[in-house]
Short mmCIF file of C-alpha atoms and ligand atoms in Angstrom, two decimals:
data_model
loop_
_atom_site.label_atom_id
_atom_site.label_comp_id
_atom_site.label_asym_id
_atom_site.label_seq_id
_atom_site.Cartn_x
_atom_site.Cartn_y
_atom_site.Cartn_z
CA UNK O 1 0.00 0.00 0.00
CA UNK O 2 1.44 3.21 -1.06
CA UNK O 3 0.50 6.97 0.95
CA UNK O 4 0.89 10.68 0.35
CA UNK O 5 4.17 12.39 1.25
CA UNK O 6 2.50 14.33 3.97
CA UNK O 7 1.40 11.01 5.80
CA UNK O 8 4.83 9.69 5.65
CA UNK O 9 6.55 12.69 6.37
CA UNK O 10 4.04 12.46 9.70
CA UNK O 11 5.08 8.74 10.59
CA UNK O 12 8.89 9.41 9.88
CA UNK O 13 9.00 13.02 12.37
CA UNK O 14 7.26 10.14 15.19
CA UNK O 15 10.55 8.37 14.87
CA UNK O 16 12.73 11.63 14.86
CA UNK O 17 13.62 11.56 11.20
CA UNK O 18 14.17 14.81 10.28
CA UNK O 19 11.60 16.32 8.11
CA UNK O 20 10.69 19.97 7.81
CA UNK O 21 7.52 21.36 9.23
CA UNK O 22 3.66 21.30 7.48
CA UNK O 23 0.43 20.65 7.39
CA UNK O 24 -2.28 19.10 5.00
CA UNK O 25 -4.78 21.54 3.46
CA UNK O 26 -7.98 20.18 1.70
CA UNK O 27 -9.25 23.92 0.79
CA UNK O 28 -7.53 27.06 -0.45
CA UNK O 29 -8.52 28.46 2.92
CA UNK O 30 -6.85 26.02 4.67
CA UNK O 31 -3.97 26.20 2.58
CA UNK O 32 -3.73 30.20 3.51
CA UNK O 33 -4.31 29.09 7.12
CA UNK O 34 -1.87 26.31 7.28
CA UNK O 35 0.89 28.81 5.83
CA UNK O 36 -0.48 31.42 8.47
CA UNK O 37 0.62 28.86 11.33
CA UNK O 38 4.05 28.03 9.88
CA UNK O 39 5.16 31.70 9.63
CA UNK O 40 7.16 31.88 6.51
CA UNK O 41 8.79 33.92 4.89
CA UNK O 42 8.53 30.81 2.66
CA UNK O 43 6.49 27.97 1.69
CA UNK O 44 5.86 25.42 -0.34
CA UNK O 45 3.00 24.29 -1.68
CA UNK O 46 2.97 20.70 -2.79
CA UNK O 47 0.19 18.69 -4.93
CA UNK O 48 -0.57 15.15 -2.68
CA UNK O 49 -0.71 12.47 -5.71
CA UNK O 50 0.60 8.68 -5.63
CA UNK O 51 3.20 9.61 -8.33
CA UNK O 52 6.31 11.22 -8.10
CA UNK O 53 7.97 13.40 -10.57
CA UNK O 54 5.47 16.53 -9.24
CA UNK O 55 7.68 18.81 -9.46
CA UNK O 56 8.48 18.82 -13.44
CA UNK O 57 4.97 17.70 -13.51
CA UNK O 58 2.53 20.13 -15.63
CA UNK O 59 -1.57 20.50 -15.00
CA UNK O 60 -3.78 19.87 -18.19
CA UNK O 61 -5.15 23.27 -17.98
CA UNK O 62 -2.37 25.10 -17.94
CA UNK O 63 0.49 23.24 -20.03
CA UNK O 64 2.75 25.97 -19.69
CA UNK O 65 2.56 27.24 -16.32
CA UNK O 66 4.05 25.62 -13.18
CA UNK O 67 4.22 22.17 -11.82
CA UNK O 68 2.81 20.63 -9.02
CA UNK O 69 5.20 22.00 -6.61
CA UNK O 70 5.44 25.54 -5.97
CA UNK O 71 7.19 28.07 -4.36
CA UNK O 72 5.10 30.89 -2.71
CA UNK O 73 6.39 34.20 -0.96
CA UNK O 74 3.56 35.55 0.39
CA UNK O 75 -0.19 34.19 1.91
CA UNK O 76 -2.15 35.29 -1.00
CA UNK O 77 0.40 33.49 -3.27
CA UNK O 78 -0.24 30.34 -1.38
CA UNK O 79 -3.87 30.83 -1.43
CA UNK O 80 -3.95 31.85 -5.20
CA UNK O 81 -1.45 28.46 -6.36
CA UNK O 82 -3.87 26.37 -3.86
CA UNK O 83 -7.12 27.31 -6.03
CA UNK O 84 -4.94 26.72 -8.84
CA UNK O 85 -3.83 22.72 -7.81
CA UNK O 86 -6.93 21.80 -6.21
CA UNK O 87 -9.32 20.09 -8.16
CA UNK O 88 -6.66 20.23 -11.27
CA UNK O 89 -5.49 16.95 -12.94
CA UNK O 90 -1.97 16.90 -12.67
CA UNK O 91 0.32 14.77 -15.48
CA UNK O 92 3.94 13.43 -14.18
CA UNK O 93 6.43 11.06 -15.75
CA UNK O 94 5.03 8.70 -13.26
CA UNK O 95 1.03 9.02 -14.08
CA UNK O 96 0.81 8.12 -17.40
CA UNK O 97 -0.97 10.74 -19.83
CA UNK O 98 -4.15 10.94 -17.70
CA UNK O 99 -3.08 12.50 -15.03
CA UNK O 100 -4.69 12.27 -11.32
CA UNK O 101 -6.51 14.68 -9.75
CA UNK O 102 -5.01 16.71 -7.02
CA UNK O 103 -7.81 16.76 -3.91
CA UNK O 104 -5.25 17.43 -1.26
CA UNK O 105 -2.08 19.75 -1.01
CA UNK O 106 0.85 19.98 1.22
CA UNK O 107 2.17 23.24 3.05
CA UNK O 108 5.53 23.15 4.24
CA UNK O 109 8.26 25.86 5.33
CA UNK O 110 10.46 26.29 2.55
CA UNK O 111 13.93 25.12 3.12
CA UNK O 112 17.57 26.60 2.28
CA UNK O 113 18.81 23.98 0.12
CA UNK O 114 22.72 23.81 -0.57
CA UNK O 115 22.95 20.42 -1.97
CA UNK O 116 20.47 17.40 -2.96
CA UNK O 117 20.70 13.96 -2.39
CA UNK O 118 18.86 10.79 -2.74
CA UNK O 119 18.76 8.09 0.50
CA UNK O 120 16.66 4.69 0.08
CA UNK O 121 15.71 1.69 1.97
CA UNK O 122 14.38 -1.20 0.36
CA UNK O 123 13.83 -5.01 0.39
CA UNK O 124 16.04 -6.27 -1.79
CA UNK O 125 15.38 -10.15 -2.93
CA UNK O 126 18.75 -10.63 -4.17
CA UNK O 127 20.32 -10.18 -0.67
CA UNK O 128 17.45 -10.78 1.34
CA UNK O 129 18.47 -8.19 3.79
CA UNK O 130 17.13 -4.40 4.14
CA UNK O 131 19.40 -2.55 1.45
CA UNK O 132 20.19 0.87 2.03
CA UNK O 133 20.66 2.74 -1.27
CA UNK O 134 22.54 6.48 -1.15
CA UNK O 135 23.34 8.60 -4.21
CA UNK O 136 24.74 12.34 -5.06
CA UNK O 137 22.38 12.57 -7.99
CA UNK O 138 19.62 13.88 -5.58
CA UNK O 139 16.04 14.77 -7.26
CA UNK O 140 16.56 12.52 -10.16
CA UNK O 141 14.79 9.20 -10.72
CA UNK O 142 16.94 6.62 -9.14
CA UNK O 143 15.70 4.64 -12.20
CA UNK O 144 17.69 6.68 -14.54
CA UNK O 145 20.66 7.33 -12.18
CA UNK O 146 20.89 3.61 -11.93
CA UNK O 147 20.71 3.34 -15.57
CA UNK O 148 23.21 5.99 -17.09
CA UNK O 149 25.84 6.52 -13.95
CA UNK O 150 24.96 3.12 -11.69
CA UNK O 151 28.59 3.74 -9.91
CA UNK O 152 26.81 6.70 -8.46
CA UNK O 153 24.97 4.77 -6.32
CA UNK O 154 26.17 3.25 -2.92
CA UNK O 155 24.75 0.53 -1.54
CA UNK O 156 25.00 -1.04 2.36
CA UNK O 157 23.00 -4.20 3.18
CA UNK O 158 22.27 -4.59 6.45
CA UNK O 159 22.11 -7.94 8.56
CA UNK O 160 18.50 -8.21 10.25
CA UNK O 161 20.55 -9.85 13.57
CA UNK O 162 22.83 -6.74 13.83
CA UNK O 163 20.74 -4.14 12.51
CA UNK O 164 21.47 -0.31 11.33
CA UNK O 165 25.33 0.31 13.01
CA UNK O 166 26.70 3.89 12.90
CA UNK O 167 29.13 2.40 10.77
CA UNK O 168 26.57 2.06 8.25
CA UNK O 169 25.92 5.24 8.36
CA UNK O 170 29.43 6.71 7.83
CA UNK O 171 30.06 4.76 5.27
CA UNK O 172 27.68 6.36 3.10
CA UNK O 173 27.98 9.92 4.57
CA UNK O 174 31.46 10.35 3.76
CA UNK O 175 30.70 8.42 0.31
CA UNK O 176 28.44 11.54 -0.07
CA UNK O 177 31.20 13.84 0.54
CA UNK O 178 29.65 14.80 3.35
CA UNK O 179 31.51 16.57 6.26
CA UNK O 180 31.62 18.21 9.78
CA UNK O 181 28.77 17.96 11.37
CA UNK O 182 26.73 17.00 8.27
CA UNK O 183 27.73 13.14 8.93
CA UNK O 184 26.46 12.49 12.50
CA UNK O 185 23.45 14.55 11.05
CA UNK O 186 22.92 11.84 8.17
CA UNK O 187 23.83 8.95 10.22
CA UNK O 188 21.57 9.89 12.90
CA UNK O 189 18.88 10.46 9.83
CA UNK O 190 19.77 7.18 8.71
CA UNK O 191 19.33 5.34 11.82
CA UNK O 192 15.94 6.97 12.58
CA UNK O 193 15.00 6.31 9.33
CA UNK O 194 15.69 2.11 9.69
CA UNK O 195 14.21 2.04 12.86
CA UNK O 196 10.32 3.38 10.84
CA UNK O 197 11.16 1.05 7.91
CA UNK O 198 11.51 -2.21 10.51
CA UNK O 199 8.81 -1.17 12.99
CA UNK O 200 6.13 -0.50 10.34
CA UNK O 201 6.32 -3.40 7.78
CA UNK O 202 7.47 -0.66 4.57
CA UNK O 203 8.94 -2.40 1.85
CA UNK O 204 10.54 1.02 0.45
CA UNK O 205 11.12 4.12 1.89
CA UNK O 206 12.50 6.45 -0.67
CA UNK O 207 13.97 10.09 0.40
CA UNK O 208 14.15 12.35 -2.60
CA UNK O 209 15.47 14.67 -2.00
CA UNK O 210 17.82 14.56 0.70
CA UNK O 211 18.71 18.08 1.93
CA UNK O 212 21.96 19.51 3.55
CA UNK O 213 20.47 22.69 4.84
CA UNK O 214 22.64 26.26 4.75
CA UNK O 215 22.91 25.45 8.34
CA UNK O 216 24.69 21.97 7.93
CA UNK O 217 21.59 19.98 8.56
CA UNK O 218 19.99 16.95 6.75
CA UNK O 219 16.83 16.70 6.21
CA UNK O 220 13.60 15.06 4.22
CA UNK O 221 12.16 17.28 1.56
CA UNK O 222 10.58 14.45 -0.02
CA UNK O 223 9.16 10.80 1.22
CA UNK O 224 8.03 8.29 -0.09
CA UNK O 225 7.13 5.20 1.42
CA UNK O 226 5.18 1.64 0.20
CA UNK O 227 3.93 -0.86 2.91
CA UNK O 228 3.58 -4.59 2.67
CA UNK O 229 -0.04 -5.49 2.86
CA UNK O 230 -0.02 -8.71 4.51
CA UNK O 231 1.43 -6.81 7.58
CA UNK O 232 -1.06 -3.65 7.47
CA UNK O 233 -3.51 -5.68 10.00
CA UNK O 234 -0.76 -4.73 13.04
CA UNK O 235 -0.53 -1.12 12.09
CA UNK O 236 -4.05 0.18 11.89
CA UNK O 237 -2.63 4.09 11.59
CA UNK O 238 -1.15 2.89 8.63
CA UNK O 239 -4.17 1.20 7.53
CA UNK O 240 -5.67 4.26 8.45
CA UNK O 241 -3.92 6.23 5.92
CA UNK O 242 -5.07 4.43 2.71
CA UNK O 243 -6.55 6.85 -0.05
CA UNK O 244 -9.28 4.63 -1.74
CA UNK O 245 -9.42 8.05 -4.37
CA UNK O 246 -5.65 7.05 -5.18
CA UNK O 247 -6.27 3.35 -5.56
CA UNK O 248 -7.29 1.43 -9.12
CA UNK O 249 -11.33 1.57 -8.91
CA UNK O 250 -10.87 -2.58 -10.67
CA UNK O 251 -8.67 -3.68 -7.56
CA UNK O 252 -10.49 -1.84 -4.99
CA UNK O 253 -13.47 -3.72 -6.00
CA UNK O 254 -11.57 -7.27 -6.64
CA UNK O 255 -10.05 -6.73 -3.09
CA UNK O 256 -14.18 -6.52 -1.52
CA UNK O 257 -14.53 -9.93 -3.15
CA UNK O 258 -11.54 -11.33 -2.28
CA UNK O 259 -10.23 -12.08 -5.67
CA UNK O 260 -6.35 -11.31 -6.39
CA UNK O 261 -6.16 -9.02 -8.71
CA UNK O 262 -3.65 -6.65 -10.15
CA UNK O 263 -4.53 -4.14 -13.41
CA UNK O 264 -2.06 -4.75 -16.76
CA UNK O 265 -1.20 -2.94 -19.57
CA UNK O 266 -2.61 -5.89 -22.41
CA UNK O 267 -5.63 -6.71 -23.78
CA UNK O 268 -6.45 -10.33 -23.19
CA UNK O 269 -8.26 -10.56 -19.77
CA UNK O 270 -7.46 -13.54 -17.77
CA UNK O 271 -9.26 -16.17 -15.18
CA UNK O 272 -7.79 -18.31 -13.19
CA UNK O 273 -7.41 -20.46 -10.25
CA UNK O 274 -4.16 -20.62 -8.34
CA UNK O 275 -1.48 -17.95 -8.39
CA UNK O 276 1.05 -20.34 -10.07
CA UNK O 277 -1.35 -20.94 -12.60
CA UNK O 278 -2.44 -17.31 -13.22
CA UNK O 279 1.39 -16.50 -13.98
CA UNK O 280 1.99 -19.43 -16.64
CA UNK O 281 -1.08 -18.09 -18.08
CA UNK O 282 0.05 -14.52 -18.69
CA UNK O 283 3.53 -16.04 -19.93
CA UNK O 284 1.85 -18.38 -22.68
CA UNK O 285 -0.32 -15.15 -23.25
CA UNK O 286 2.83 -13.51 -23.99
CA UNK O 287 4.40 -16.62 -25.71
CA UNK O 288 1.89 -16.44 -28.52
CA UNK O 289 1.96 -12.80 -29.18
CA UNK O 290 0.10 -10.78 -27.13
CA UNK O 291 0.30 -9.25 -23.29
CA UNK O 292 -2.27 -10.21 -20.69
CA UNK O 293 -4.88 -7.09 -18.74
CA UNK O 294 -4.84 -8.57 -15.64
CA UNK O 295 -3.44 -11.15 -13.13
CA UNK O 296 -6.37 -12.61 -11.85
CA UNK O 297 -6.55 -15.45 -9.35
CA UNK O 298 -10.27 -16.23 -8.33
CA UNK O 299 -8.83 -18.64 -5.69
CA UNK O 300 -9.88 -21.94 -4.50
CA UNK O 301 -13.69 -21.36 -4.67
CA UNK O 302 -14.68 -20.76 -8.42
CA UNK O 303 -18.17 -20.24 -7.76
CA UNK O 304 -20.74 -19.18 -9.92
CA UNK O 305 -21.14 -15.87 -8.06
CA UNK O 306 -17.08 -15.22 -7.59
CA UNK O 307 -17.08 -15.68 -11.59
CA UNK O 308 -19.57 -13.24 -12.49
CA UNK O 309 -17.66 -10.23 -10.63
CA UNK O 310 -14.44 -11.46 -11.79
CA UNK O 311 -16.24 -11.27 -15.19
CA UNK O 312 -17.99 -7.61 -14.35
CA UNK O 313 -14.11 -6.33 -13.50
CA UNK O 314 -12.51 -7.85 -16.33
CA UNK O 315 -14.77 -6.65 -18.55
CA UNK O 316 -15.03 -2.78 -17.52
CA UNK O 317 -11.55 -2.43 -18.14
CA UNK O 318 -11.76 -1.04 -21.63
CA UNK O 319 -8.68 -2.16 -23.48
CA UNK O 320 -10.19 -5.67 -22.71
CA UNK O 321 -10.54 -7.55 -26.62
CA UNK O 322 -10.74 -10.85 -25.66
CA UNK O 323 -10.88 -13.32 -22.38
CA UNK O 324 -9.23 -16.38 -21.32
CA UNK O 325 -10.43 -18.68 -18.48
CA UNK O 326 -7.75 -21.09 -17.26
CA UNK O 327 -9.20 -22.99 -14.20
CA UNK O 328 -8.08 -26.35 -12.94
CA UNK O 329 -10.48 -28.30 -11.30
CA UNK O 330 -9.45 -30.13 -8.34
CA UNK O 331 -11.36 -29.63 -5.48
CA UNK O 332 -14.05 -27.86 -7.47
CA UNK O 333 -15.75 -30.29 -10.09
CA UNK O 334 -15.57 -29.27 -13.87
CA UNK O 335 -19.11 -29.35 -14.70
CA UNK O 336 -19.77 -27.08 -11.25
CA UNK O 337 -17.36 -24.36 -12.95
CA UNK O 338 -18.71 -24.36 -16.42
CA UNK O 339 -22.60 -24.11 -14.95
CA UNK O 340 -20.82 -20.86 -13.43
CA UNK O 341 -19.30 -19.43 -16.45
CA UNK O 342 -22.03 -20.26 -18.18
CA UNK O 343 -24.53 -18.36 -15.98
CA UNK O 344 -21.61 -15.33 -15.52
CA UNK O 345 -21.18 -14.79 -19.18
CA UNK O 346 -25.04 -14.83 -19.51
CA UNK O 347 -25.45 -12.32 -16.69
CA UNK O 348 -22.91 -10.28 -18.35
CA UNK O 349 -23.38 -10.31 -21.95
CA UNK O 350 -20.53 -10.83 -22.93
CA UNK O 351 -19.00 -8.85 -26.21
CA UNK O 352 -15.70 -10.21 -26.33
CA UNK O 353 -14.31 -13.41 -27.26
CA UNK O 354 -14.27 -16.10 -24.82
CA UNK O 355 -12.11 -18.92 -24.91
CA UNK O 356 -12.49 -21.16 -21.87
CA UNK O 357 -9.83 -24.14 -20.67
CA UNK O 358 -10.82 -26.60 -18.15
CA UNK O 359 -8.90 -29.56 -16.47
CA UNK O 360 -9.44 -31.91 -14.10
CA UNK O 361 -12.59 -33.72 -12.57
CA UNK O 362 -15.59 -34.05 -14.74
CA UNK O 363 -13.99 -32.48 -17.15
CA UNK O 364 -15.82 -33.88 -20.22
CA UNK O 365 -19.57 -32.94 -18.83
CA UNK O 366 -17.83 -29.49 -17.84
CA UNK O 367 -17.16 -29.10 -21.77
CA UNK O 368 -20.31 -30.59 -22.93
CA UNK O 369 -22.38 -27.79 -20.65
CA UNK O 370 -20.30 -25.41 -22.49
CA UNK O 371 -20.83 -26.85 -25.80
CA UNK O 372 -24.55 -27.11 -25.66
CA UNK O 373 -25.11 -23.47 -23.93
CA UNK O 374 -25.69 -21.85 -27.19
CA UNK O 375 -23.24 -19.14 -25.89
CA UNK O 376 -19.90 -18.94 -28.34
CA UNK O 377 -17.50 -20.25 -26.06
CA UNK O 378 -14.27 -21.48 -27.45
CA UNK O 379 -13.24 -24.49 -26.08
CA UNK O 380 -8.90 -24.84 -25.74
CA UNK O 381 -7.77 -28.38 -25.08
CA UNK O 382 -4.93 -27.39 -23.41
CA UNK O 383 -2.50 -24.19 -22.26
CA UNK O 384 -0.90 -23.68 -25.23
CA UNK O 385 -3.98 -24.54 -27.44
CA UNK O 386 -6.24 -22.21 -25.34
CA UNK O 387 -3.81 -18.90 -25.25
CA UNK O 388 -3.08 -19.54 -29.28
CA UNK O 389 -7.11 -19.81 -29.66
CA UNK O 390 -7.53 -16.55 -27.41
CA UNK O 391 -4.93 -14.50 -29.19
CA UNK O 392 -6.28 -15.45 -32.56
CA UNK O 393 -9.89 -14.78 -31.81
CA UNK O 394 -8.62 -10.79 -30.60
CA UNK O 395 -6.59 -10.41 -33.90
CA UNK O 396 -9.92 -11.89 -35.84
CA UNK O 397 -12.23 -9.32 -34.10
CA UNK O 398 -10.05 -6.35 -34.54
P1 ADP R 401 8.60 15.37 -6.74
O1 ADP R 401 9.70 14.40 -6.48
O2 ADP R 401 7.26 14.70 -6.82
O3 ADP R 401 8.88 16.28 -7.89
P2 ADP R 401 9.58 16.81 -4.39
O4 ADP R 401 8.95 16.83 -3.05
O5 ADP R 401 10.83 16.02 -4.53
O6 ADP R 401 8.47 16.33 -5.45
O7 ADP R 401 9.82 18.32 -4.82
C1 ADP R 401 10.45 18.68 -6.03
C2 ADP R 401 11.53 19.71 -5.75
O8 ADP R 401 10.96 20.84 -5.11
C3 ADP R 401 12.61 19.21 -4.80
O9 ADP R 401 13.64 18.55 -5.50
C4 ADP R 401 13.10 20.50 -4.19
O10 ADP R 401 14.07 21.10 -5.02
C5 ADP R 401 11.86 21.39 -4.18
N1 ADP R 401 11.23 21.38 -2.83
C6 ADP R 401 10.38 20.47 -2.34
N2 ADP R 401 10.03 20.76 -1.06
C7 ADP R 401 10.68 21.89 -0.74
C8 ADP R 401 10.76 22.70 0.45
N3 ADP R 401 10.06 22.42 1.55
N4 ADP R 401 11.56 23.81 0.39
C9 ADP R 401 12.26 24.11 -0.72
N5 ADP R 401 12.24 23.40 -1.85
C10 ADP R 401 11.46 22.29 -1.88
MG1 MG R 402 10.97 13.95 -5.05
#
């Protein structure tokens, strides 16, 4: 689960990670207000989106003004730029060309920045231990820093038993050039900052920027941070902090029906039973040619009712041009899952092809029901023969 800088920025300052001061403003009045209470003489005045890249981002009313992060000298200013964000779609790198519409904004003190930085903490798979990732290229995608200069980032893994040492933490302070003061600043930064990451379950907490202040200080003038779901049910504040307005409308309803599903760039929708199953289905998808829209596992329980909203999601994601239903039937009887996608793709009328591929118990009455329906399901004998079927049917239509 992903949340908004400001609600980050609030769990990091519990842990005494530095971060500068702010508030959340829903209104333009509140925006005013909020910058009223900090007391200047600057502020900032920052668009709250799931997406980073605000900054250079641009609103779709106004292509050629600012972005989504803006620098105000005066109350009216921040009042005027609030009115100007709030109910605006705003278009990053990171949103794709639609945008998302900004509902809440950030006000924060502005800070005297002398240098930025980038600081990261991650899971990382390949080590199995927290990595913490540090670079000089501050306020750039780490993506692209990674990509063009990677020996410009520096990377520390950390052993769960030991934890964050100050070593740690001067390793990759002075491998920032920093100095003085500036490196019991960042290690102390850094230590705060692994301390949130363990106690809370994140999976990434990204700083980006990471300031040294005019004054020598380091600080957060950016935060990001991404939470692992299965742990959310110990930290309801977290939980708390979810933005349903932020969230993809398909998986917010899969997630009610507890059905595992994750939105896809492709068009051929898929439906299937078993994770493992759902993942060799997108390959062979891609195998023959085309991409998959979804991963969708519809779990143990393919019931006639659990089909018909998997059917209902699939199908009001519009770059949907075709459907294939890979279920196994193990513990569920063949003939019980075809009666339900059967009666689903009745209820739904369909207007896509469907191709359908069923294995396992009953699995010759499961195809006959299908057969004799009068609905024009394709039958696919087998993975392969189903995905070819599926991605022939879509290039047929089209
Ligand atoms: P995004 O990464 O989405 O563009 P950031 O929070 O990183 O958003 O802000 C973009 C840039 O705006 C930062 O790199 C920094 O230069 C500037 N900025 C952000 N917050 C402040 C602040 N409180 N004071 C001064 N400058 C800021
Ligand atoms: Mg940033």
């Amino acid at each position: 689960m992903n949340i908004h800088e400001y609600q980050a920025k609030e769990l990091l300052r519990k842990y005494g990670v530095a971060v500068p001061r702010g508030s959340v403003a829903f209104t333009p009045e509140e925006a005013e207000n909020a910058a009223r209470e900090l007391g200047g003489p600057i502020w900032v005045v920052k668009s709250q989106i799931h997406a980073g890249g605000r900054g250079a981002g641009r609103f779709t009313d106004d292509p050629d003004g600012d972005g989504g992060v803006r620098l105000c000298k005066t109350l009216d200013d921040v009042k005027e730029n609030a009115r100007k964000m709030l109910g605006h779609t705003l278009v990053t790198k990171q949103t794709g060309a639609v945008g998302k519409e900004v509902k809440r904004l950030y006000i924060e003190e502005g800070c005297d920045i002398k240098r930025e930085l980038y600081l990261g903490m991650l899971i990382d798979r390949a080590t199995s231990r927290v990595t913490i990732m540090a670079s000089t290229e501050g306020g750039m995608e780490i993506e692209e820093v990674a990509e063009a200069t990677p020996e410009k980032i520096l990377k520390v893994a950390i052993d769960p038993v030991e934890g964050f040492m100050p070593y740690h933490g001067r390793k990759l302070a002075f491998g920032l050039g920093l100095e003085g003061k500036q490196v019991s600043s960042a290690v102390k930064f850094m230590a705060t900052m692994y301390k949130a990451f363990m106690d809370l379950d994140a999976s990434i907490v990204e700083i980006n920027p990471l300031v040294v202040t005019g004054e020598g200080d380091i600080i957060a003038l950016d935060a990001k941070m991404n939470f692992d779901d299965n742990a959310l049910f110990r930290h309801k504040d977290v939980a708390g902090m979810r933005d349903e307005d932020e969230e993809d409308a398909k998986e917010l309803e899969a997630a009610r029906h507890e059905l595992n599903y994750i939105s896809l760039d492709g068009e051929i929708g898929c439906m299937v039973n078993g994770a493992g199953l759902a993942m060799a289905t997108m390959d062979i998808i891609k195998l023959y040619g085309s991409e998959p829209a979804n991963f969708l596992d519809v779990g143990g329980g393919a019931t006639k009712e659990r089909v018909t909203v998997a059917f209902k999601i699939i199908l009001s994601d519009p770059n949907v041009k075709g459907i294939l239903v890979n279920i196994f039937g193990g513990i569920m009887r063949c003939d019980v899952i075809a009666e339900g996608v059967v009666a689903a793709a009745r209820e739904v009328s369909l207007s896509v092809p469907l191709v359908v591929r069923l294995e396992g118990t009953n699995v010759e009455l499961g195809k006959k029901i299908m057969a004799e329906s009068g609905l024009p399901i394709i039958s696919g004998d087998d993975l392969a023969d189903a995905a070819e079927k599926v991605v022939k049917a879509v290039k047929e239509a089209a």
